[in-house]
Short mmCIF file of C-alpha atoms (C1' of nucleotides) in Angstrom, two decimals:
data_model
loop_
_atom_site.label_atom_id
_atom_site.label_comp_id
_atom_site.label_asym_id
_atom_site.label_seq_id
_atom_site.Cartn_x
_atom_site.Cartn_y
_atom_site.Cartn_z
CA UNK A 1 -14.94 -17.57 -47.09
CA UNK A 2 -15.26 -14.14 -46.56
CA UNK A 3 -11.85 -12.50 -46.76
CA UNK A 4 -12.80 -9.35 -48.21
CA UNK A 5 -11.96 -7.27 -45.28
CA UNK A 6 -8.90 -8.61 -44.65
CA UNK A 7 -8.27 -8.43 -47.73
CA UNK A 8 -9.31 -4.28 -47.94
CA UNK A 9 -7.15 -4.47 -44.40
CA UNK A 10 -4.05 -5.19 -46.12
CA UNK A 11 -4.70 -2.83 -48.65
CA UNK A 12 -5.07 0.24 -46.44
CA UNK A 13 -1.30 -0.16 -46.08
CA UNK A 14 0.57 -1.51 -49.45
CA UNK A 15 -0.02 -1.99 -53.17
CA UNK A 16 -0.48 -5.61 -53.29
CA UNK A 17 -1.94 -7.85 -56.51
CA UNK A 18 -4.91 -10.06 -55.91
CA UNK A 19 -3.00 -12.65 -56.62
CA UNK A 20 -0.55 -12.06 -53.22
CA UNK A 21 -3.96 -11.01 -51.83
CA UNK A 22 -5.05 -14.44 -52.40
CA UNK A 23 -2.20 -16.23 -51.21
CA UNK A 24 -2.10 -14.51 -48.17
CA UNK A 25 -5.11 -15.15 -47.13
CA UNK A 26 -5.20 -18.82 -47.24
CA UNK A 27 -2.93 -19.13 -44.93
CA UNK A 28 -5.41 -17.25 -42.41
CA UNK A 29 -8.19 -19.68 -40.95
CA UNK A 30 -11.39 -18.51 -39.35
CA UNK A 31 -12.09 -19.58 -35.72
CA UNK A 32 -14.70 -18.77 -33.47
CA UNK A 33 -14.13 -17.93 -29.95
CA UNK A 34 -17.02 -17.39 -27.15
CA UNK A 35 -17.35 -14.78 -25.20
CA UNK A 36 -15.15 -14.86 -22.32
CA UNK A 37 -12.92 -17.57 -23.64
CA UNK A 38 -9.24 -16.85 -23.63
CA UNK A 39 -7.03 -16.32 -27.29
CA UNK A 40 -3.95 -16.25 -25.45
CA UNK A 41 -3.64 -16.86 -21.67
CA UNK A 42 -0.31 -15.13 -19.82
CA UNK A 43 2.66 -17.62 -19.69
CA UNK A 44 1.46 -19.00 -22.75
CA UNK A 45 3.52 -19.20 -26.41
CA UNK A 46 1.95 -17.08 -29.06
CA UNK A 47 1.74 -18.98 -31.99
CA UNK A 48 -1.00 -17.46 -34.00
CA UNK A 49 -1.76 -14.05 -35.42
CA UNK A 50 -5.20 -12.93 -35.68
CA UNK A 51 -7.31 -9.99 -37.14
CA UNK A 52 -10.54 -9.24 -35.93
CA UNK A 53 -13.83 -10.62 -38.27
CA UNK A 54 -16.28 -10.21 -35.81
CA UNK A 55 -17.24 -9.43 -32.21
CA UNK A 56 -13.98 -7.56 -29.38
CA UNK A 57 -11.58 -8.86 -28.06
CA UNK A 58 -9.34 -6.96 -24.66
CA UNK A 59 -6.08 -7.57 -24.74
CA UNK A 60 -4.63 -6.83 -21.18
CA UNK A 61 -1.83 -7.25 -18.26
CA UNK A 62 -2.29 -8.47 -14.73
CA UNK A 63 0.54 -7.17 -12.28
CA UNK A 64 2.04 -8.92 -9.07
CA UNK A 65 -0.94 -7.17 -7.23
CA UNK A 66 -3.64 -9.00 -9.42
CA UNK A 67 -4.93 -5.67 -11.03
CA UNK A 68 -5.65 -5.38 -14.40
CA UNK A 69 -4.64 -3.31 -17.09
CA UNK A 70 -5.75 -2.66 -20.30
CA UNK A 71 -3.44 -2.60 -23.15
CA UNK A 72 -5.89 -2.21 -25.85
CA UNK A 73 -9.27 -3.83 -27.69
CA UNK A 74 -9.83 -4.97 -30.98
CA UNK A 75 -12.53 -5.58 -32.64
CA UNK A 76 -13.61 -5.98 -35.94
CA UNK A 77 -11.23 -4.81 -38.48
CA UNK A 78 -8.03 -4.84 -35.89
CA UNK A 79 -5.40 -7.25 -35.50
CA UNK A 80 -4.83 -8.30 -32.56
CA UNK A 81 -1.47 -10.44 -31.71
CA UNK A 82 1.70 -10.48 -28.92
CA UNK A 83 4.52 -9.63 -31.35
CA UNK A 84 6.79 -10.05 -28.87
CA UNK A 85 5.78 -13.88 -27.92
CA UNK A 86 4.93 -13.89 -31.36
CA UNK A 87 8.71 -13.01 -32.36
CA UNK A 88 10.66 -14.39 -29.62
CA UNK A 89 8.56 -17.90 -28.83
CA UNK A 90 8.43 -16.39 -25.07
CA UNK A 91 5.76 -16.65 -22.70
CA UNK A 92 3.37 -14.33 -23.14
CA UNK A 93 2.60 -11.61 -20.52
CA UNK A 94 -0.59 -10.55 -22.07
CA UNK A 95 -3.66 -12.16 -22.23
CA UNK A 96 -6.01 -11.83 -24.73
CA UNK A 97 -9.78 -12.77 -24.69
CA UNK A 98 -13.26 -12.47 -26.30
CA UNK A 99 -15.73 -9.54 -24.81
CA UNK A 100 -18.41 -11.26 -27.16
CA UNK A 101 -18.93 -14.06 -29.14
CA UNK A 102 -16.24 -13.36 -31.73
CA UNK A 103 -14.80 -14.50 -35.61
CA UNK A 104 -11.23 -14.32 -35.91
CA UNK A 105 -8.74 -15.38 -39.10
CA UNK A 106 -5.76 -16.77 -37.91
CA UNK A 107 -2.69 -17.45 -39.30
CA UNK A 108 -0.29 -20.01 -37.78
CA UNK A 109 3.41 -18.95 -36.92
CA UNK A 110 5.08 -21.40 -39.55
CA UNK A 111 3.19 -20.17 -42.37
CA UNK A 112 3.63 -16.36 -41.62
CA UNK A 113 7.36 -17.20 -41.46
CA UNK A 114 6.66 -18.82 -44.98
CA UNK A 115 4.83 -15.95 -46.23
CA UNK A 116 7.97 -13.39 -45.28
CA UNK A 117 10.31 -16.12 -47.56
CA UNK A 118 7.83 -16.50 -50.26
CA UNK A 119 6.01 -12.99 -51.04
CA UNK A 120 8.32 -9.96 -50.24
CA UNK A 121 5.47 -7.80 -49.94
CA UNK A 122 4.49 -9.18 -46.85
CA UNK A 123 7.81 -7.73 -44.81
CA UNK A 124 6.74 -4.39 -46.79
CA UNK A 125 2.95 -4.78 -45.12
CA UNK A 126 4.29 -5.70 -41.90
CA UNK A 127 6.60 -3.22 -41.62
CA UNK A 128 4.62 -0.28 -42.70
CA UNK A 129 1.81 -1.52 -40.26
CA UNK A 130 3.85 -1.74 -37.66
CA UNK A 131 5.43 1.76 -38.43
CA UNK A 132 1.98 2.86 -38.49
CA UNK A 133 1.01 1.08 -35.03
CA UNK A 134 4.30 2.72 -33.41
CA UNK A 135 3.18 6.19 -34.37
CA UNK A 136 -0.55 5.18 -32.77
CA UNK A 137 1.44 4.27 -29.62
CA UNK A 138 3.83 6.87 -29.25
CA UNK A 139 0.62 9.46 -29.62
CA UNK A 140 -0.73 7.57 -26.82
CA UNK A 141 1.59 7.73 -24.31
CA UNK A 142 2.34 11.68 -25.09
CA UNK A 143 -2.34 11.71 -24.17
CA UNK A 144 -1.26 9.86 -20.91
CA UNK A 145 1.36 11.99 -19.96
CA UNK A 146 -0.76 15.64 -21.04
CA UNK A 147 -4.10 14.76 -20.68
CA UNK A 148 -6.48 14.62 -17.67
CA UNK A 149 -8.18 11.42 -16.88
CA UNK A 150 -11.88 13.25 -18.13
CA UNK A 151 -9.82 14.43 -21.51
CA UNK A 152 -8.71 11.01 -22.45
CA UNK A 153 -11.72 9.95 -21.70
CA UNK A 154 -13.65 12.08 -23.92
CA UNK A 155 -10.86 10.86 -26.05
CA UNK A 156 -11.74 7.56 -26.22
CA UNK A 157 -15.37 7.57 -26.64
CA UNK A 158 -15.12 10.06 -29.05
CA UNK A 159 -12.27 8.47 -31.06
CA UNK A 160 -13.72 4.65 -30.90
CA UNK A 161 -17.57 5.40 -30.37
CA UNK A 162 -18.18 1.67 -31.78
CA UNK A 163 -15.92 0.36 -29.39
CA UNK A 164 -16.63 2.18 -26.25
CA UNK A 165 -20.52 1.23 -26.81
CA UNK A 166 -19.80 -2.30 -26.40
CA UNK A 167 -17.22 -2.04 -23.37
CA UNK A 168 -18.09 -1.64 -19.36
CA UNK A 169 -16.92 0.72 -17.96
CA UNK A 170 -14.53 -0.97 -15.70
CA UNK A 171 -12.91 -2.06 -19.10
CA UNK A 172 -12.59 1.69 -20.19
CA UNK A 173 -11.33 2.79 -16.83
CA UNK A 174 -8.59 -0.03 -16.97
CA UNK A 175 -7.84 1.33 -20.50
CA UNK A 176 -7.33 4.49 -19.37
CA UNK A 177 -5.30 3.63 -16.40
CA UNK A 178 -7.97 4.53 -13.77
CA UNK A 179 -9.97 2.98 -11.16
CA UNK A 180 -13.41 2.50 -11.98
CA UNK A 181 -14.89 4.89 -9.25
CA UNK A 182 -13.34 7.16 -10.56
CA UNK A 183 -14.49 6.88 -13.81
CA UNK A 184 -18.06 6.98 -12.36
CA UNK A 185 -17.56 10.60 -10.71
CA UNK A 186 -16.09 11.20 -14.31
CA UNK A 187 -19.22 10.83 -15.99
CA UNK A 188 -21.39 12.18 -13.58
CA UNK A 189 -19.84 15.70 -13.94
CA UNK A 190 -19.18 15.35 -17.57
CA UNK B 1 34.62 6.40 -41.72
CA UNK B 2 33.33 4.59 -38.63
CA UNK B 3 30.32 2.92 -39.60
CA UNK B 4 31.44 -0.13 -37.57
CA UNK B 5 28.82 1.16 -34.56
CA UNK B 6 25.93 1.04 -37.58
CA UNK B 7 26.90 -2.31 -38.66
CA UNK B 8 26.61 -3.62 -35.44
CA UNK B 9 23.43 -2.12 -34.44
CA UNK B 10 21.81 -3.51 -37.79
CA UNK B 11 23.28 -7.43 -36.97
CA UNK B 12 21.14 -7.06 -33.78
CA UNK B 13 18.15 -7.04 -36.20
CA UNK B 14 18.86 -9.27 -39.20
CA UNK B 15 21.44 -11.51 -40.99
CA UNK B 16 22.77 -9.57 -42.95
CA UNK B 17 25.95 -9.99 -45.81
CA UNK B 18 29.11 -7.28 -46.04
CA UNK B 19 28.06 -6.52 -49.23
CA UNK B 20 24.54 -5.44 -48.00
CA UNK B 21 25.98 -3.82 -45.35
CA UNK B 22 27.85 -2.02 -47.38
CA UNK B 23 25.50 -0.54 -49.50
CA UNK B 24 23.03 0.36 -46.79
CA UNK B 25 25.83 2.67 -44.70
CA UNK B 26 26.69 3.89 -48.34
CA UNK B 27 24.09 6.28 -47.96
CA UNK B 28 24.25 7.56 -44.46
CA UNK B 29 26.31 10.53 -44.09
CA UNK B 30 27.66 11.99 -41.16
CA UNK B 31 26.44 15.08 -39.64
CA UNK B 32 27.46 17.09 -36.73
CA UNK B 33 25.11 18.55 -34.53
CA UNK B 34 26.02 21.23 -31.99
CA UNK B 35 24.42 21.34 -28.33
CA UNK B 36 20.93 22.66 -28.34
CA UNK B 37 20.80 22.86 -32.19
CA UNK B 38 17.66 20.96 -33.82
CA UNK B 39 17.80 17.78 -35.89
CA UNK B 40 14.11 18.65 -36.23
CA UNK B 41 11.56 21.64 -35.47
CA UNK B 42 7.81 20.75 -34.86
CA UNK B 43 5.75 21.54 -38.38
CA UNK B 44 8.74 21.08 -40.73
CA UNK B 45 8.53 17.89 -43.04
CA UNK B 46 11.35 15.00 -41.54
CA UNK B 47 13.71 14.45 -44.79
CA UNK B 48 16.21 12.37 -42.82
CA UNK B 49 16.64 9.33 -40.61
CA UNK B 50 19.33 9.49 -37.90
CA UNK B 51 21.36 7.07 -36.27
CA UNK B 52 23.29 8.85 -32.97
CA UNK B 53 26.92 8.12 -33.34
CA UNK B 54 27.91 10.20 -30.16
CA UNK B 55 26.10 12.42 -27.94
CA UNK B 56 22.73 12.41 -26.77
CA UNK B 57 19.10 13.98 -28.49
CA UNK B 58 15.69 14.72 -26.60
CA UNK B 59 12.92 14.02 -28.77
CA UNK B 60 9.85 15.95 -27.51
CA UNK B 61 6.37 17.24 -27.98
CA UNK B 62 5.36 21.13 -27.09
CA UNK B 63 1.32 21.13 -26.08
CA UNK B 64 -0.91 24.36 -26.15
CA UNK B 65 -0.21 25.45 -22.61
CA UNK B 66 3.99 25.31 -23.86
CA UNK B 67 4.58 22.49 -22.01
CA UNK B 68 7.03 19.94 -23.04
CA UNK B 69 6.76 16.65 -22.76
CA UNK B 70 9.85 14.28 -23.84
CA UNK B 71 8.98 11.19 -25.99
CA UNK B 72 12.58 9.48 -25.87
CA UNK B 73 15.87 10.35 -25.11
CA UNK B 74 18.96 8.97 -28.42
CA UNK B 75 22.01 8.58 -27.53
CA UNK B 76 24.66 6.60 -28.67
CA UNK B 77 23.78 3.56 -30.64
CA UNK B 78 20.21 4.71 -30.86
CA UNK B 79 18.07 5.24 -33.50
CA UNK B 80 16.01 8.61 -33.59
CA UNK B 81 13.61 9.67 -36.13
CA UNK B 82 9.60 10.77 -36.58
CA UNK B 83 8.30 8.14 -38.36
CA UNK B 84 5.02 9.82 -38.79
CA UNK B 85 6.27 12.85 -40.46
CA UNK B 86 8.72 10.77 -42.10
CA UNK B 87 6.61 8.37 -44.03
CA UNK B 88 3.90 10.67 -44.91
CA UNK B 89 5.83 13.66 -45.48
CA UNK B 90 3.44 15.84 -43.56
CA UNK B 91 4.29 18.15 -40.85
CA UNK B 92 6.04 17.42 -37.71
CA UNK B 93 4.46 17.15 -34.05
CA UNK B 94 8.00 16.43 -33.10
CA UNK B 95 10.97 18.27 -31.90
CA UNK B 96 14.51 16.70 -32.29
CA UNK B 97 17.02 18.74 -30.17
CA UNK B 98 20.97 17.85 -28.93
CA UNK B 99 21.62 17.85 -25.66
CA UNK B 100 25.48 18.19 -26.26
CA UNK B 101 27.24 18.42 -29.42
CA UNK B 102 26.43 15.34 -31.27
CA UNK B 103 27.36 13.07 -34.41
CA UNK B 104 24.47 11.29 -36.27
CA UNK B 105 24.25 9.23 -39.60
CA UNK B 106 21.28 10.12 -41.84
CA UNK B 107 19.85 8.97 -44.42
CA UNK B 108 18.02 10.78 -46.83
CA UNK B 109 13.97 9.75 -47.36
CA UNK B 110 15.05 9.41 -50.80
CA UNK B 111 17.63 6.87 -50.13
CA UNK B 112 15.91 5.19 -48.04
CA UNK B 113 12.86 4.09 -50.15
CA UNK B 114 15.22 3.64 -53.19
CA UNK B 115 17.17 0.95 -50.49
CA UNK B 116 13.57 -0.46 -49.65
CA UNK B 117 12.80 -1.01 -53.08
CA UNK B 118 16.66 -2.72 -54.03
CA UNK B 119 17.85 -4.51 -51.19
CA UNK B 120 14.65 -6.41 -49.65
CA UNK B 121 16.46 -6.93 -46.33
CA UNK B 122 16.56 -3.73 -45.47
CA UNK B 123 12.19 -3.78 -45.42
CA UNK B 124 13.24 -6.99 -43.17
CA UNK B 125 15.75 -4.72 -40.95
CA UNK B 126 12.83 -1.70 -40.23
CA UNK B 127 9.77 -4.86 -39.99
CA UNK B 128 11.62 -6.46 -37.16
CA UNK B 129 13.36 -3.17 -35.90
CA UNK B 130 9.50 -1.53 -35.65
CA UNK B 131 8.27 -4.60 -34.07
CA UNK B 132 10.95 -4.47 -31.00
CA UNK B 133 10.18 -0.63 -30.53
CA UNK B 134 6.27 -1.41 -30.62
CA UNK B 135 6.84 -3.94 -27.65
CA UNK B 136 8.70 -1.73 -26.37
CA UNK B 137 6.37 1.23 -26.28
CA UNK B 138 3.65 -0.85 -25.27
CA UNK B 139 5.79 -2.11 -22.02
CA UNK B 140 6.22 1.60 -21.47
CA UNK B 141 2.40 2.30 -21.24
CA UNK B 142 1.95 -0.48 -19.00
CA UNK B 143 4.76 0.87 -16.84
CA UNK B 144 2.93 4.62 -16.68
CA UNK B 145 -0.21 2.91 -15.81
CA UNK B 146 0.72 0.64 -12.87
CA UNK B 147 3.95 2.57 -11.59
CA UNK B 148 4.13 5.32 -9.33
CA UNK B 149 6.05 8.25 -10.31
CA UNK B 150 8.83 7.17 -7.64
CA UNK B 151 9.03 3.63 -9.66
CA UNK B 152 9.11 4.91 -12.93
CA UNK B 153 12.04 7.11 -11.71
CA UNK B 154 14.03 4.05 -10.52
CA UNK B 155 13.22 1.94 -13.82
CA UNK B 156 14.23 4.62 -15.99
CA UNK B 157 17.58 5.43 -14.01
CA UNK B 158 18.26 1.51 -13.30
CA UNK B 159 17.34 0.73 -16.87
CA UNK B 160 19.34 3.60 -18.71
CA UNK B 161 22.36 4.82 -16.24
CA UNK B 162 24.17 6.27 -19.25
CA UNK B 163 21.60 8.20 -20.55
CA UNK B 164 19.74 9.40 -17.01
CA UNK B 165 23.50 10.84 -15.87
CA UNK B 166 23.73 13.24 -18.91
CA UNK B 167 19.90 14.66 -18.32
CA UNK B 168 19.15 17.05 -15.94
CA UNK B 169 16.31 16.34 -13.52
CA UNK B 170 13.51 18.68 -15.63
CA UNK B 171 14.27 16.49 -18.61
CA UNK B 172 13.78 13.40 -16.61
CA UNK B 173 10.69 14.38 -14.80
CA UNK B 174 9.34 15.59 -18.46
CA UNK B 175 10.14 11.81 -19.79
CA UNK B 176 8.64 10.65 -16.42
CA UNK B 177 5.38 12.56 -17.19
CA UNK B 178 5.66 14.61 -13.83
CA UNK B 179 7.10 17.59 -12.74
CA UNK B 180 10.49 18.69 -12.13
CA UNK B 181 9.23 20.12 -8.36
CA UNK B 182 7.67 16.60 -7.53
CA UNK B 183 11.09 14.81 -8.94
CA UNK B 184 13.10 17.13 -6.74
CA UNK B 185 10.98 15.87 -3.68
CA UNK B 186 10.73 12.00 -4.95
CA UNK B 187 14.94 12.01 -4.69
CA UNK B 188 15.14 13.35 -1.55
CA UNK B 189 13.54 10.52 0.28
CA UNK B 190 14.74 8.03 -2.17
"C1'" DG C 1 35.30 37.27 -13.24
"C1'" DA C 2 31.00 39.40 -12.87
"C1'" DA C 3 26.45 39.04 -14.51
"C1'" DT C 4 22.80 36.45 -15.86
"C1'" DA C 5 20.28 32.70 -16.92
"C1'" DA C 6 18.84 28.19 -15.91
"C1'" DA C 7 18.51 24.12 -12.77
"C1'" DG C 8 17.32 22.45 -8.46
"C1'" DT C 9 15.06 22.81 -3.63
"C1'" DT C 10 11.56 23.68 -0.38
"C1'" DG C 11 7.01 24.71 1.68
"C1'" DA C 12 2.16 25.61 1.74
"C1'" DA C 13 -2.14 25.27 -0.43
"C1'" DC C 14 -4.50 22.85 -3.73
"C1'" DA C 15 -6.34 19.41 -7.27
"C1'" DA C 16 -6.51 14.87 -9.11
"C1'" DG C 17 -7.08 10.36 -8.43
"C1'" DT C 18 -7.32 6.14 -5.01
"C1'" DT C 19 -9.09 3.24 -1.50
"C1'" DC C 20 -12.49 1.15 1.06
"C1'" DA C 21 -17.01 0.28 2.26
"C1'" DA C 22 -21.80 0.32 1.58
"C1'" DC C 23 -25.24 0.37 -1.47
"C1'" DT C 24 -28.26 -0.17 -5.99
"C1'" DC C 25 -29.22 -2.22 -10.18
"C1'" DA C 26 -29.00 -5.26 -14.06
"C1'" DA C 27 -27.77 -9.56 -16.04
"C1'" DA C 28 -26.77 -14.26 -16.14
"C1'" DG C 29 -27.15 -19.01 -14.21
"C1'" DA C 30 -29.44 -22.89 -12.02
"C1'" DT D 1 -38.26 -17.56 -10.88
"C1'" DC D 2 -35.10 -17.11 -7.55
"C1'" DT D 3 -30.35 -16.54 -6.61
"C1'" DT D 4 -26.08 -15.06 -7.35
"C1'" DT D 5 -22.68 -12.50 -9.54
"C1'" DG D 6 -20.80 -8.58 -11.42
"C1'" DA D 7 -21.26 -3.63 -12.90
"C1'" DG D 8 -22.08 0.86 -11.51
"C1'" DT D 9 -22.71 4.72 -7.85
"C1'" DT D 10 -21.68 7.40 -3.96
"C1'" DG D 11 -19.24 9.37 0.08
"C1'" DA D 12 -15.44 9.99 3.30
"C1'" DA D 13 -10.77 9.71 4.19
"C1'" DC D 14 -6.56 9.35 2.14
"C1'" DT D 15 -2.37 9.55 -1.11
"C1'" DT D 16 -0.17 11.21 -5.00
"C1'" DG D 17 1.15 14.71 -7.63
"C1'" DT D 18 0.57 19.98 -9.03
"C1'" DT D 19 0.97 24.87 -8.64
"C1'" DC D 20 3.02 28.90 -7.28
"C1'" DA D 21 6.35 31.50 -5.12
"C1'" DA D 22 10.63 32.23 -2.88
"C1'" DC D 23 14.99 30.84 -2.51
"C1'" DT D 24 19.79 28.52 -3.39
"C1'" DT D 25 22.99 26.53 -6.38
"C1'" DT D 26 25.13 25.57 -10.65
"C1'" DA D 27 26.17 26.70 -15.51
"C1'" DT D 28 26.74 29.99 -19.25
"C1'" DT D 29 27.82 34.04 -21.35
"C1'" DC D 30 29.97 38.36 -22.17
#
DNA sequence: GAATAAAGTTGAACAAGTTCAACTCAAAGA
DNA sequence: TCTTTGAGTTGAACTTGTTCAACTTTATTC
């Protein structure tokens, strides 16, 4: 099984032994899911945590009015996950599904709680990546709030050029919390 | 010394013993901070961690053009820090500023990783605590994407009356991520 | 308590972004 | 291969929010 690049994941955030390395992972099990098919469907308990092996995956919102809204992608190399239906055992308000045929790991609820118990390093790797994510989110919102709908934009593509290449644009546009018409007089002028 | 407020705010996170508690509040030290003085200046390195015992801090951002743009608002019973520089010691983005006189715990960075590395709860206590403010930012971005300025006024004043009736209505439009001129006309037809 | 600075208000002109509708084009399904 | 569906484009009218400037009101400061 190839868990080398979860395993190099991990490492990217703590010192960690092979040996934890190797615990970890085999708690995480691969699973394929088709394009368009749903990881996590709104209303839904999260149960699973996954990072990203192959293919993209949106993760996104739909308000009373039925609109969409992008909350991020993942693809390879991300993790994608509710941590709040995750945490709590709540229904889900996010939805998650494949873009492409995609390769996740997963690793089930009862055995991440496990892991926490078990291997102390795992709080430290959780809580540095989620330190890490919080920074990544806070920068965000500060490029919503300053930035012009072309500069995050330019942003975007720029930043995640692997990304963007496999997205429509309507996904982009709902990323960036714009309609997609807009984003077509964007580019035009651009 | 009060650290009753602390204590509290740390059992919403974790089970946690006396003893532990103990020792963790052990090493934050009270600091008074006067109206309009700076817990932090954008480009210095963050040494400290805060915890807002009484008063109320604006934590915001300064782009090229000088304007600011508020991140979060701490006061009492909040937690206020920049991770970022924090954790990798490298220069601040981030300005930390009272908006009366204040009180704060902090903890040296010092402290802090010796605690990580002695007392494993406390990585538990910042995993979890990161987690709730990482749903929490990400519920944020959803709200500036799908609410109008005029609803993002009401959330923030429905959802923090305490806080929004010791800002003035520049602050608030500058959390709000619109102008003070456009607030001014949003209240009047409330 | 007067002077000054800062916050808040208002209006007019403007810019950014949305909505709706009609259309083109490419891709996927039967 | 034909049909259908969805993505992307464009324009006109509209709404939301900005900018700038002038003014009033409220806090600070000396």
């Amino acid at each position: 099984m190839p868990y080398s690049l979860l395993k190099e994941n991990i490492k990217k955030y703590v010192e960690i032994s092979n040996e934890e390395l190797d615990t970890i992972c085999s708690f995480f099990k691969p699973q394929i899911i088709k394009k368009k098919e749903f990881l996590l469907t709104q209303g839904d308990i999260y149960k699973f945590e996954g990072f990203v092996i192959e293919g993209c995956f949106r993760v996104f919102t739909i308000d009373k009015k039925g609109n969409e809204n992008v909350l991020y992608f993942a693809s390879k190399d991300w993790w994608v996950m509710d941590i709040d239906s995750f945490m709590n055992q709540k229904p889900s308000h996010l939805n998650i599904q494949a873009l492409e045929d995609s390769k996740v790991f997963l690793i089930h609820r009862t055995n991440k709680l496990a892991l926490y118990e078990s291997l102390p390093i795992v709080e430290k790797l959780f809580r540095v990546m989620s330190q890490k994510a919080l920074v990544a989110w806070q920068r965000r919102l500060i490029r919503n709030n300053t930035y012009s709908a072309r500069e995050r934009y330019l942003h975007f593509t720029s930043t995640y050029p692997n990304i963007a290449t496999k997205l429509t644009d309507k996904q982009i546009a709902s990323y960036l919390g714009i309609t997609h018409e807009f984003l077509s007089k964007i580019k035009k002028q651009a």
